PDB file of N, CA and C in Angstrom:
ATOM      1  N   MET A   1     -18.625 -15.353   0.709  1.00  0.00           N
ATOM      2  CA  MET A   1     -17.435 -14.344   0.752  1.00  0.00           C
ATOM      3  C   MET A   1     -17.049 -13.557  -0.334  1.00  0.00           C
ATOM      4  N   THR A   2     -16.768 -12.762   0.089  1.00  0.00           N
ATOM      5  CA  THR A   2     -16.299 -11.567  -0.736  1.00  0.00           C
ATOM      6  C   THR A   2     -14.823 -11.680  -0.124  1.00  0.00           C
ATOM      7  N   LYS A   3     -13.737 -11.492  -1.068  1.00  0.00           N
ATOM      8  CA  LYS A   3     -11.959 -11.213  -1.294  1.00  0.00           C
ATOM      9  C   LYS A   3     -11.862  -9.599  -1.299  1.00  0.00           C
ATOM     10  N   VAL A   4     -10.991  -9.090  -0.698  1.00  0.00           N
ATOM     11  CA  VAL A   4     -10.559  -7.924  -0.193  1.00  0.00           C
ATOM     12  C   VAL A   4      -9.154  -7.513  -1.128  1.00  0.00           C
ATOM     13  N   ILE A   5      -8.612  -6.256  -1.287  1.00  0.00           N
ATOM     14  CA  ILE A   5      -7.103  -6.278  -0.990  1.00  0.00           C
ATOM     15  C   ILE A   5      -6.629  -5.605  -0.313  1.00  0.00           C
ATOM     16  N   THR A   6      -5.595  -6.220   1.579  1.00  0.00           N
ATOM     17  CA  THR A   6      -5.493  -5.368   1.874  1.00  0.00           C
ATOM     18  C   THR A   6      -3.665  -5.104   1.588  1.00  0.00           C
ATOM     19  N   ASN A   7      -2.681  -4.270   2.786  1.00  0.00           N
ATOM     20  CA  ASN A   7      -1.774  -3.767   2.456  1.00  0.00           C
ATOM     21  C   ASN A   7      -1.603  -3.341   3.493  1.00  0.00           C
ATOM     22  N   THR A   8       0.596  -3.756   3.466  1.00  0.00           N
ATOM     23  CA  THR A   8       0.255  -3.400   4.805  1.00  0.00           C
ATOM     24  C   THR A   8       1.557  -1.611   4.668  1.00  0.00           C
ATOM     25  N   LEU A   9       0.940  -0.840   4.058  1.00  0.00           N
ATOM     26  CA  LEU A   9       1.733   0.304   3.727  1.00  0.00           C
ATOM     27  C   LEU A   9       2.245   1.199   4.663  1.00  0.00           C
ATOM     28  N   ARG A  10       1.598   1.474   5.632  1.00  0.00           N
ATOM     29  CA  ARG A  10       1.178   2.074   6.254  1.00  0.00           C
ATOM     30  C   ARG A  10       2.392   1.827   7.394  1.00  0.00           C
ATOM     31  N   LYS A  11       3.028   0.448   8.076  1.00  0.00           N
ATOM     32  CA  LYS A  11       3.317  -0.489   8.762  1.00  0.00           C
ATOM     33  C   LYS A  11       5.143  -0.387   7.959  1.00  0.00           C
ATOM     34  N   LEU A  12       4.717  -0.490   6.692  1.00  0.00           N
ATOM     35  CA  LEU A  12       6.351  -0.303   5.947  1.00  0.00           C
ATOM     36  C   LEU A  12       6.728   1.259   5.748  1.00  0.00           C
ATOM     37  N   ARG A  13       6.217   1.979   4.869  1.00  0.00           N
ATOM     38  CA  ARG A  13       6.435   3.164   5.868  1.00  0.00           C
ATOM     39  C   ARG A  13       7.266   3.920   6.722  1.00  0.00           C
ATOM     40  N   PHE A  14       6.308   3.348   7.936  1.00  0.00           N
ATOM     41  CA  PHE A  14       7.162   3.335   9.718  1.00  0.00           C
ATOM     42  C   PHE A  14       8.099   2.661  10.251  1.00  0.00           C
ATOM     43  N   GLU A  15       8.462   1.940   9.414  1.00  0.00           N
ATOM     44  CA  GLU A  15       9.907   0.302   9.479  1.00  0.00           C
ATOM     45  C   GLU A  15      10.597   0.851   8.710  1.00  0.00           C
ATOM     46  N   HIS A  16      10.637   2.151   8.263  1.00  0.00           N
ATOM     47  CA  HIS A  16      11.569   2.846   7.241  1.00  0.00           C
ATOM     48  C   HIS A  16      11.965   4.014   7.846  1.00  0.00           C
ATOM     49  N   ASN A  17      12.421   4.898   8.381  1.00  0.00           N
ATOM     50  CA  ASN A  17      12.617   5.774   8.999  1.00  0.00           C
ATOM     51  C   ASN A  17      11.006   7.034   9.169  1.00  0.00           C
ATOM     52  N   GLU A  18       9.860   6.210  10.073  1.00  0.00           N
ATOM     53  CA  GLU A  18       8.734   6.908   8.870  1.00  0.00           C
ATOM     54  C   GLU A  18       9.108   7.914   8.205  1.00  0.00           C
ATOM     55  N   MET A  19       9.022   6.705   6.607  1.00  0.00           N
ATOM     56  CA  MET A  19       8.296   7.826   6.201  1.00  0.00           C
ATOM     57  C   MET A  19       7.096   8.229   5.646  1.00  0.00           C
ATOM     58  N   THR A  20       6.638   9.174   5.066  1.00  0.00           N
ATOM     59  CA  THR A  20       5.747  10.061   5.499  1.00  0.00           C
ATOM     60  C   THR A  20       5.678   9.765   4.015  1.00  0.00           C
ATOM     61  N   GLN A  21       4.118   9.925   3.821  1.00  0.00           N
ATOM     62  CA  GLN A  21       3.358   9.695   2.285  1.00  0.00           C
ATOM     63  C   GLN A  21       3.436  10.650   1.734  1.00  0.00           C
ATOM     64  N   GLN A  22       3.586  11.961   1.209  1.00  0.00           N
ATOM     65  CA  GLN A  22       4.723  12.543   0.412  1.00  0.00           C
ATOM     66  C   GLN A  22       5.881  11.730   0.397  1.00  0.00           C
ATOM     67  N   GLN A  23       6.606  11.507   0.539  1.00  0.00           N
ATOM     68  CA  GLN A  23       7.567  10.808   0.371  1.00  0.00           C
ATOM     69  C   GLN A  23       7.734  10.048  -0.332  1.00  0.00           C
ATOM     70  N   LEU A  24       6.440   8.280  -0.205  1.00  0.00           N
ATOM     71  CA  LEU A  24       6.518   7.830  -1.222  1.00  0.00           C
ATOM     72  C   LEU A  24       6.225   8.128  -2.038  1.00  0.00           C
ATOM     73  N   ALA A  25       4.653   9.039  -2.171  1.00  0.00           N
ATOM     74  CA  ALA A  25       4.864   9.792  -3.523  1.00  0.00           C
ATOM     75  C   ALA A  25       5.469   9.804  -4.418  1.00  0.00           C
ATOM     76  N   ASP A  26       6.648  11.207  -3.827  1.00  0.00           N
ATOM     77  CA  ASP A  26       7.169  11.403  -5.285  1.00  0.00           C
ATOM     78  C   ASP A  26       8.349  10.324  -5.266  1.00  0.00           C
ATOM     79  N   ALA A  27       8.795   8.887  -4.128  1.00  0.00           N
ATOM     80  CA  ALA A  27       9.562   7.754  -5.112  1.00  0.00           C
ATOM     81  C   ALA A  27       8.832   6.765  -5.398  1.00  0.00           C
ATOM     82  N   ILE A  28       7.741   7.119  -6.297  1.00  0.00           N
ATOM     83  CA  ILE A  28       6.749   6.130  -6.865  1.00  0.00           C
ATOM     84  C   ILE A  28       6.177   7.025  -7.948  1.00  0.00           C
ATOM     85  N   SER A  29       6.129   8.643  -7.964  1.00  0.00           N
ATOM     86  CA  SER A  29       5.188   9.614  -9.027  1.00  0.00           C
ATOM     87  C   SER A  29       4.268   9.872  -8.560  1.00  0.00           C
ATOM     88  N   VAL A  30       2.865   9.591  -7.832  1.00  0.00           N
ATOM     89  CA  VAL A  30       2.225   9.318  -7.697  1.00  0.00           C
ATOM     90  C   VAL A  30       1.604  10.585  -6.926  1.00  0.00           C
ATOM     91  N   SER A  31       1.160  11.627  -6.817  1.00  0.00           N
ATOM     92  CA  SER A  31       0.390  12.599  -5.361  1.00  0.00           C
ATOM     93  C   SER A  31       0.078  11.224  -3.906  1.00  0.00           C
ATOM     94  N   ARG A  32       0.470  12.625  -3.562  1.00  0.00           N
ATOM     95  CA  ARG A  32       0.015  11.974  -1.873  1.00  0.00           C
ATOM     96  C   ARG A  32      -1.368  11.511  -1.190  1.00  0.00           C
ATOM     97  N   GLN A  33      -2.058  12.279  -2.388  1.00  0.00           N
ATOM     98  CA  GLN A  33      -3.754  11.580  -1.918  1.00  0.00           C
ATOM     99  C   GLN A  33      -3.173  10.098  -2.189  1.00  0.00           C
ATOM    100  N   THR A  34      -3.065   9.871  -3.352  1.00  0.00           N
ATOM    101  CA  THR A  34      -3.128   8.419  -4.512  1.00  0.00           C
ATOM    102  C   THR A  34      -2.629   7.337  -2.979  1.00  0.00           C
ATOM    103  N   VAL A  35      -1.784   7.671  -1.843  1.00  0.00           N
ATOM    104  CA  VAL A  35      -0.948   6.788  -1.291  1.00  0.00           C
ATOM    105  C   VAL A  35      -2.270   6.684   0.247  1.00  0.00           C
ATOM    106  N   VAL A  36      -2.278   7.627   0.220  1.00  0.00           N
ATOM    107  CA  VAL A  36      -3.450   7.862   1.358  1.00  0.00           C
ATOM    108  C   VAL A  36      -4.362   6.852   0.840  1.00  0.00           C
ATOM    109  N   ALA A  37      -5.208   6.795  -0.175  1.00  0.00           N
ATOM    110  CA  ALA A  37      -6.278   6.298  -0.506  1.00  0.00           C
ATOM    111  C   ALA A  37      -5.948   4.919  -0.737  1.00  0.00           C
ATOM    112  N   ILE A  38      -5.153   4.530  -1.473  1.00  0.00           N
ATOM    113  CA  ILE A  38      -4.045   3.134  -1.223  1.00  0.00           C
ATOM    114  C   ILE A  38      -3.801   2.623  -0.244  1.00  0.00           C
ATOM    115  N   GLU A  39      -3.693   3.121   0.611  1.00  0.00           N
ATOM    116  CA  GLU A  39      -2.870   2.751   1.943  1.00  0.00           C
ATOM    117  C   GLU A  39      -4.593   2.684   2.964  1.00  0.00           C
ATOM    118  N   LYS A  40      -5.644   3.491   2.934  1.00  0.00           N
ATOM    119  CA  LYS A  40      -6.692   3.018   3.688  1.00  0.00           C
ATOM    120  C   LYS A  40      -8.027   2.127   2.939  1.00  0.00           C
ATOM    121  N   GLY A  41      -7.053   1.852   1.803  1.00  0.00           N
ATOM    122  CA  GLY A  41      -8.224   0.507   1.223  1.00  0.00           C
ATOM    123  C   GLY A  41      -9.127   1.237  -0.209  1.00  0.00           C
ATOM    124  N   LYS A  42      -8.545   2.328  -0.007  1.00  0.00           N
ATOM    125  CA  LYS A  42     -10.236   3.041  -1.106  1.00  0.00           C
ATOM    126  C   LYS A  42      -9.610   2.422  -2.323  1.00  0.00           C
ATOM    127  N   TYR A  43      -8.787   2.207  -2.874  1.00  0.00           N
ATOM    128  CA  TYR A  43      -7.808   2.052  -3.609  1.00  0.00           C
ATOM    129  C   TYR A  43      -6.535   1.391  -4.101  1.00  0.00           C
ATOM    130  N   SER A  44      -7.259   0.400  -5.112  1.00  0.00           N
ATOM    131  CA  SER A  44      -6.764  -0.659  -5.035  1.00  0.00           C
ATOM    132  C   SER A  44      -4.828   0.400  -7.007  1.00  0.00           C
ATOM    133  N   PRO A  45      -3.864  -0.719  -6.845  1.00  0.00           N
ATOM    134  CA  PRO A  45      -3.325   0.786  -7.220  1.00  0.00           C
ATOM    135  C   PRO A  45      -3.019  -0.208  -8.269  1.00  0.00           C
ATOM    136  N   SER A  46      -2.861   0.357  -9.974  1.00  0.00           N
ATOM    137  CA  SER A  46      -2.031  -0.279 -10.884  1.00  0.00           C
ATOM    138  C   SER A  46      -0.912  -1.030 -10.240  1.00  0.00           C
ATOM    139  N   LEU A  47      -0.439  -2.181 -11.654  1.00  0.00           N
ATOM    140  CA  LEU A  47       0.660  -3.633 -11.066  1.00  0.00           C
ATOM    141  C   LEU A  47       1.340  -2.165 -11.280  1.00  0.00           C
ATOM    142  N   GLU A  48       1.675  -1.782 -12.554  1.00  0.00           N
ATOM    143  CA  GLU A  48       3.275  -0.488 -11.888  1.00  0.00           C
ATOM    144  C   GLU A  48       3.049  -0.558 -10.477  1.00  0.00           C
ATOM    145  N   VAL A  49       2.043   1.082 -10.235  1.00  0.00           N
ATOM    146  CA  VAL A  49       2.971   0.848  -8.961  1.00  0.00           C
ATOM    147  C   VAL A  49       2.570   0.166  -7.498  1.00  0.00           C
ATOM    148  N   ALA A  50       2.329  -1.111  -8.059  1.00  0.00           N
ATOM    149  CA  ALA A  50       1.638  -1.770  -6.306  1.00  0.00           C
ATOM    150  C   ALA A  50       3.504  -2.517  -7.018  1.00  0.00           C
ATOM    151  N   PHE A  51       4.052  -2.499  -8.131  1.00  0.00           N
ATOM    152  CA  PHE A  51       5.251  -2.960  -8.044  1.00  0.00           C
ATOM    153  C   PHE A  51       6.010  -1.797  -7.501  1.00  0.00           C
ATOM    154  N   LYS A  52       6.226  -1.008  -7.583  1.00  0.00           N
ATOM    155  CA  LYS A  52       6.968   0.032  -7.242  1.00  0.00           C
ATOM    156  C   LYS A  52       7.513   0.798  -6.015  1.00  0.00           C
ATOM    157  N   ILE A  53       6.208   0.444  -5.377  1.00  0.00           N
ATOM    158  CA  ILE A  53       5.696   0.264  -4.412  1.00  0.00           C
ATOM    159  C   ILE A  53       6.605  -0.390  -3.069  1.00  0.00           C
ATOM    160  N   ALA A  54       6.771  -2.679  -3.818  1.00  0.00           N
ATOM    161  CA  ALA A  54       7.432  -3.123  -3.299  1.00  0.00           C
ATOM    162  C   ALA A  54       9.606  -2.419  -3.557  1.00  0.00           C
ATOM    163  N   ASP A  55       9.650  -2.076  -4.842  1.00  0.00           N
ATOM    164  CA  ASP A  55      10.765  -1.413  -4.328  1.00  0.00           C
ATOM    165  C   ASP A  55      11.099  -0.800  -4.213  1.00  0.00           C
ATOM    166  N   VAL A  56      10.542   0.509  -3.311  1.00  0.00           N
ATOM    167  CA  VAL A  56      10.813   1.292  -2.264  1.00  0.00           C
ATOM    168  C   VAL A  56      10.880   0.922  -1.061  1.00  0.00           C
ATOM    169  N   PHE A  57      10.613  -0.633  -0.886  1.00  0.00           N
ATOM    170  CA  PHE A  57      10.873  -1.032   0.670  1.00  0.00           C
ATOM    171  C   PHE A  57      11.672  -2.696   0.715  1.00  0.00           C
ATOM    172  N   ALA A  58      12.101  -2.775  -0.909  1.00  0.00           N
ATOM    173  CA  ALA A  58      13.197  -4.100  -0.661  1.00  0.00           C
ATOM    174  C   ALA A  58      12.123  -5.453  -0.736  1.00  0.00           C
ATOM    175  N   VAL A  59      11.252  -5.193  -0.561  1.00  0.00           N
ATOM    176  CA  VAL A  59      10.577  -6.049  -0.150  1.00  0.00           C
ATOM    177  C   VAL A  59       9.094  -6.866  -2.103  1.00  0.00           C
ATOM    178  N   ASN A  60       9.104  -7.828  -1.527  1.00  0.00           N
ATOM    179  CA  ASN A  60       8.019  -8.806  -2.559  1.00  0.00           C
ATOM    180  C   ASN A  60       6.580  -8.289  -2.592  1.00  0.00           C
ATOM    181  N   ILE A  61       5.895  -7.556  -3.926  1.00  0.00           N
ATOM    182  CA  ILE A  61       4.806  -7.305  -3.407  1.00  0.00           C
ATOM    183  C   ILE A  61       3.827  -8.195  -2.556  1.00  0.00           C
ATOM    184  N   SER A  62       4.052  -9.403  -2.082  1.00  0.00           N
ATOM    185  CA  SER A  62       2.627 -10.260  -1.441  1.00  0.00           C
ATOM    186  C   SER A  62       3.552 -10.048  -0.046  1.00  0.00           C
ATOM    187  N   ASP A  63       4.218  -9.443  -0.367  1.00  0.00           N
ATOM    188  CA  ASP A  63       4.661  -9.036   1.230  1.00  0.00           C
ATOM    189  C   ASP A  63       4.041  -7.360   1.880  1.00  0.00           C
ATOM    190  N   VAL A  64       3.520  -6.334   0.365  1.00  0.00           N
ATOM    191  CA  VAL A  64       2.740  -5.382   0.675  1.00  0.00           C
ATOM    192  C   VAL A  64       1.036  -5.385   0.337  1.00  0.00           C
ATOM    193  N   PHE A  65       0.960  -6.688  -0.210  1.00  0.00           N
ATOM    194  CA  PHE A  65      -0.824  -6.549  -0.702  1.00  0.00           C
ATOM    195  C   PHE A  65      -0.404  -7.583  -0.731  1.00  0.00           C
ATOM    196  N   GLN A  66      -1.823  -8.057  -0.075  1.00  0.00           N
ATOM    197  CA  GLN A  66      -2.154  -9.603   0.176  1.00  0.00           C
ATOM    198  C   GLN A  66      -3.835  -9.665  -0.023  1.00  0.00           C
ATOM    199  N   TYR A  67      -4.654 -10.601  -1.223  1.00  0.00           N
ATOM    200  CA  TYR A  67      -6.205 -10.790  -1.744  1.00  0.00           C
ATOM    201  C   TYR A  67      -6.074 -12.226  -0.347  1.00  0.00           C
ATOM    202  N   GLN A  68      -6.581 -11.401   0.590  1.00  0.00           N
ATOM    203  CA  GLN A  68      -7.756 -11.682   1.164  1.00  0.00           C
ATOM    204  C   GLN A  68      -9.051 -12.137   1.446  1.00  0.00           C
ATOM    205  N   HIS A  69     -10.057 -12.724   2.384  1.00  0.00           N
ATOM    206  CA  HIS A  69     -11.638 -12.787   2.222  1.00  0.00           C
ATOM    207  C   HIS A  69     -11.825 -11.869   3.606  1.00  0.00           C
ATOM    208  N   SER A  70     -12.630 -10.880   2.775  1.00  0.00           N
ATOM    209  CA  SER A  70     -12.914 -10.110   3.923  1.00  0.00           C
ATOM    210  C   SER A  70     -14.254 -10.192   5.201  1.00  0.00           C
ATOM    211  N   SER A  71     -14.171  -9.036   6.227  1.00  0.00           N
ATOM    212  CA  SER A  71     -14.272  -9.703   7.682  1.00  0.00           C
ATOM    213  C   SER A  71     -15.434  -9.243   7.171  1.00  0.00           C
ATOM    214  N   ASN A  72     -16.122  -8.771   6.722  1.00  0.00           N
ATOM    215  CA  ASN A  72     -17.772  -8.324   6.615  1.00  0.00           C
ATOM    216  C   ASN A  72     -18.560  -9.044   6.670  1.00  0.00           C
ATOM    217  N   THR A  73     -19.328  -8.750   7.234  1.00  0.00           N
ATOM    218  CA  THR A  73     -20.589  -9.782   7.666  1.00  0.00           C
ATOM    219  C   THR A  73     -21.948  -9.306   6.573  1.00  0.00           C
ATOM    220  N   ASP A  74     -21.911  -8.994   5.845  1.00  0.00           N
ATOM    221  CA  ASP A  74     -23.215  -8.366   4.994  1.00  0.00           C
ATOM    222  C   ASP A  74     -24.334  -9.516   4.645  1.00  0.00           C
TER     223      ASP A  74
END
């Protein structure tokens, strides 16, 4: 069984005045496309970017990202 990194980015954005992906990207100095890729789980951010995201939402990094078993049954 493999482990994957999941995130609650979309949920957090909507809980924070429906923050757009562009607003988050501007706040953490990355492109909107990077935020999209992170949110969809297609890209794992650097540790620095992960901490910046957590800071924007004033939460612990573990509230944004989780390392858990994949539900994939390959």
